[in-house]
């Protein structure tokens, strides 16, 4: 049995996940561990990094939909078959950054929709928080499924 911490990540991924191993699965120097995330339509394979003999970490992949997936911890050693060491459930969820990216994509070219930025100006979050939110919204934006004809100006191409 392994423990994943946290047990969920945003759809766009890029979160650090720690894997706690059991006593019998301690990390040996010649064993390579990786995680396989299996969803309803997509499968991801991620490498891991050893933190200490009982812990690994990885970066969550981006996923195509909100769902609970199966995560298999696999171990590989040269000259031996790949083994599935443990399995656990993991959730991909939609967060505020993903919601904001969807809102911005939907409202492209709509000047009225941009009024929400005035709220940010009034509330004056710390600069570090704004930078962090900006990074997350940019990541989420890259994972949106947008039509090929979509553009940041919206339907009205006459805007400058």
GROMACS .gro file of C-alpha atoms in nm:
model
  160
    1UNK     CA    1   0.000   0.000   0.000
    2UNK     CA    2   0.123   0.348  -0.084
    3UNK     CA    3  -0.008   0.687   0.020
    4UNK     CA    4  -0.031   0.978  -0.221
    5UNK     CA    5  -0.018   1.329  -0.079
    6UNK     CA    6  -0.217   1.520  -0.189
    7UNK     CA    7  -0.477   1.284  -0.331
    8UNK     CA    8  -0.594   1.528  -0.595
    9UNK     CA    9  -0.454   1.779  -0.844
   10UNK     CA   10  -0.597   2.041  -1.078
   11UNK     CA   11  -0.677   1.935  -1.434
   12UNK     CA   12  -0.377   2.125  -1.567
   13UNK     CA   13  -0.138   1.931  -1.340
   14UNK     CA   14   0.196   2.072  -1.229
   15UNK     CA   15   0.146   1.988  -0.860
   16UNK     CA   16   0.405   1.807  -0.650
   17UNK     CA   17   0.283   1.466  -0.534
   18UNK     CA   18   0.462   1.278  -0.256
   19UNK     CA   19   0.445   0.898  -0.253
   20UNK     CA   20   0.488   0.733   0.089
   21UNK     CA   21   0.604   0.374   0.056
   22UNK     CA   22   0.555   0.084   0.292
   23UNK     CA   23   0.848  -0.071   0.479
   24UNK     CA   24   0.888  -0.356   0.227
   25UNK     CA   25   0.887  -0.117  -0.070
   26UNK     CA   26   1.174   0.104   0.048
   27UNK     CA   27   1.372   0.261  -0.235
   28UNK     CA   28   1.684   0.071  -0.334
   29UNK     CA   29   1.952   0.238  -0.545
   30UNK     CA   30   1.915   0.009  -0.847
   31UNK     CA   31   1.533   0.029  -0.868
   32UNK     CA   32   1.356   0.288  -1.081
   33UNK     CA   33   1.001   0.381  -0.974
   34UNK     CA   34   0.742   0.550  -1.190
   35UNK     CA   35   0.369   0.620  -1.166
   36UNK     CA   36   0.106   0.533  -1.425
   37UNK     CA   37  -0.217   0.739  -1.405
   38UNK     CA   38  -0.501   0.556  -1.584
   39UNK     CA   39  -0.819   0.750  -1.654
   40UNK     CA   40  -1.125   0.672  -1.864
   41UNK     CA   41  -0.967   0.796  -2.189
   42UNK     CA   42  -0.606   0.897  -2.114
   43UNK     CA   43  -0.306   0.730  -1.951
   44UNK     CA   44   0.000   0.920  -1.820
   45UNK     CA   45   0.337   0.787  -1.708
   46UNK     CA   46   0.554   1.001  -1.479
   47UNK     CA   47   0.903   0.950  -1.344
   48UNK     CA   48   0.972   0.983  -0.973
   49UNK     CA   49   1.252   1.128  -0.764
   50UNK     CA   50   1.374   0.967  -0.442
   51UNK     CA   51   1.335   1.199  -0.142
   52UNK     CA   52   1.443   0.942   0.118
   53UNK     CA   53   1.428   0.559   0.149
   54UNK     CA   54   1.053   0.569   0.216
   55UNK     CA   55   0.939   0.856  -0.006
   56UNK     CA   56   0.927   0.953  -0.371
   57UNK     CA   57   0.791   1.259  -0.544
   58UNK     CA   58   0.663   1.342  -0.889
   59UNK     CA   59   0.482   1.623  -1.069
   60UNK     CA   60   0.119   1.557  -1.154
   61UNK     CA   61   0.043   1.544  -1.526
   62UNK     CA   62  -0.233   1.747  -1.689
   63UNK     CA   63  -0.549   1.547  -1.749
   64UNK     CA   64  -0.841   1.571  -1.993
   65UNK     CA   65  -1.138   1.572  -1.753
   66UNK     CA   66  -1.245   1.580  -1.389
   67UNK     CA   67  -1.242   1.221  -1.268
   68UNK     CA   68  -1.096   0.970  -1.027
   69UNK     CA   69  -0.812   0.775  -1.187
   70UNK     CA   70  -0.613   0.469  -1.085
   71UNK     CA   71  -0.246   0.529  -1.005
   72UNK     CA   72  -0.009   0.235  -1.025
   73UNK     CA   73   0.337   0.253  -0.869
   74UNK     CA   74   0.568   0.052  -1.091
   75UNK     CA   75   0.921  -0.065  -1.018
   76UNK     CA   76   1.185  -0.149  -1.273
   77UNK     CA   77   1.525  -0.311  -1.221
   78UNK     CA   78   1.764  -0.401  -1.502
   79UNK     CA   79   1.726  -0.763  -1.606
   80UNK     CA   80   1.390  -0.804  -1.427
   81UNK     CA   81   1.030  -0.758  -1.542
   82UNK     CA   82   0.845  -0.439  -1.446
   83UNK     CA   83   0.637  -0.490  -1.133
   84UNK     CA   84   0.325  -0.309  -1.017
   85UNK     CA   85   0.412  -0.246  -0.652
   86UNK     CA   86   0.095  -0.069  -0.536
   87UNK     CA   87  -0.221   0.102  -0.659
   88UNK     CA   88  -0.417   0.398  -0.527
   89UNK     CA   89  -0.696   0.630  -0.641
   90UNK     CA   90  -0.631   0.992  -0.736
   91UNK     CA   91  -0.862   1.275  -0.841
   92UNK     CA   92  -0.825   1.541  -1.106
   93UNK     CA   93  -1.037   1.844  -1.018
   94UNK     CA   94  -1.131   2.182  -1.159
   95UNK     CA   95  -1.000   2.472  -0.947
   96UNK     CA   96  -1.033   2.852  -0.943
   97UNK     CA   97  -0.749   2.901  -1.192
   98UNK     CA   98  -0.916   2.663  -1.438
   99UNK     CA   99  -1.250   2.843  -1.386
  100UNK     CA  100  -1.079   3.177  -1.452
  101UNK     CA  101  -0.915   3.045  -1.770
  102UNK     CA  102  -1.252   2.914  -1.895
  103UNK     CA  103  -1.415   3.249  -1.815
  104UNK     CA  104  -1.145   3.442  -2.003
  105UNK     CA  105  -1.167   3.210  -2.303
  106UNK     CA  106  -1.546   3.236  -2.314
  107UNK     CA  107  -1.542   3.614  -2.284
  108UNK     CA  108  -1.266   3.685  -2.537
  109UNK     CA  109  -1.338   4.018  -2.704
  110UNK     CA  110  -1.608   4.114  -2.451
  111UNK     CA  111  -1.497   4.439  -2.288
  112UNK     CA  112  -1.768   4.418  -2.018
  113UNK     CA  113  -1.644   4.078  -1.902
  114UNK     CA  114  -1.309   4.229  -1.813
  115UNK     CA  115  -1.466   4.430  -1.530
  116UNK     CA  116  -1.362   4.155  -1.290
  117UNK     CA  117  -1.007   4.290  -1.315
  118UNK     CA  118  -1.129   4.600  -1.133
  119UNK     CA  119  -1.212   4.374  -0.840
  120UNK     CA  120  -0.851   4.257  -0.831
  121UNK     CA  121  -0.737   4.621  -0.837
  122UNK     CA  122  -0.962   4.706  -0.540
  123UNK     CA  123  -0.878   4.399  -0.333
  124UNK     CA  124  -0.503   4.442  -0.392
  125UNK     CA  125  -0.381   4.087  -0.322
  126UNK     CA  126  -0.008   4.062  -0.249
  127UNK     CA  127   0.209   4.067  -0.561
  128UNK     CA  128   0.332   3.713  -0.497
  129UNK     CA  129  -0.029   3.588  -0.489
  130UNK     CA  130  -0.107   3.763  -0.818
  131UNK     CA  131   0.203   3.613  -0.980
  132UNK     CA  132   0.110   3.265  -0.852
  133UNK     CA  133  -0.249   3.302  -0.980
  134UNK     CA  134  -0.118   3.426  -1.315
  135UNK     CA  135   0.104   3.118  -1.352
  136UNK     CA  136  -0.181   2.882  -1.264
  137UNK     CA  137  -0.429   3.053  -1.501
  138UNK     CA  138  -0.168   3.036  -1.781
  139UNK     CA  139  -0.119   2.662  -1.714
  140UNK     CA  140  -0.494   2.604  -1.707
  141UNK     CA  141  -0.537   2.803  -2.029
  142UNK     CA  142  -0.294   2.572  -2.210
  143UNK     CA  143  -0.512   2.273  -2.112
  144UNK     CA  144  -0.844   2.419  -2.229
  145UNK     CA  145  -1.006   2.256  -2.530
  146UNK     CA  146  -1.066   2.555  -2.758
  147UNK     CA  147  -1.206   2.551  -3.112
  148UNK     CA  148  -0.946   2.593  -3.387
  149UNK     CA  149  -1.095   2.929  -3.485
  150UNK     CA  150  -1.079   3.069  -3.129
  151UNK     CA  151  -0.862   3.374  -3.073
  152UNK     CA  152  -0.805   3.620  -2.792
  153UNK     CA  153  -0.994   3.900  -2.972
  154UNK     CA  154  -1.317   3.700  -2.992
  155UNK     CA  155  -1.548   3.703  -3.291
  156UNK     CA  156  -1.499   4.074  -3.368
  157UNK     CA  157  -1.171   4.088  -3.559
  158UNK     CA  158  -1.197   4.467  -3.605
  159UNK     CA  159  -1.084   4.535  -3.245
  160UNK     CA  160  -0.731   4.669  -3.210
   0.00000   0.00000   0.00000
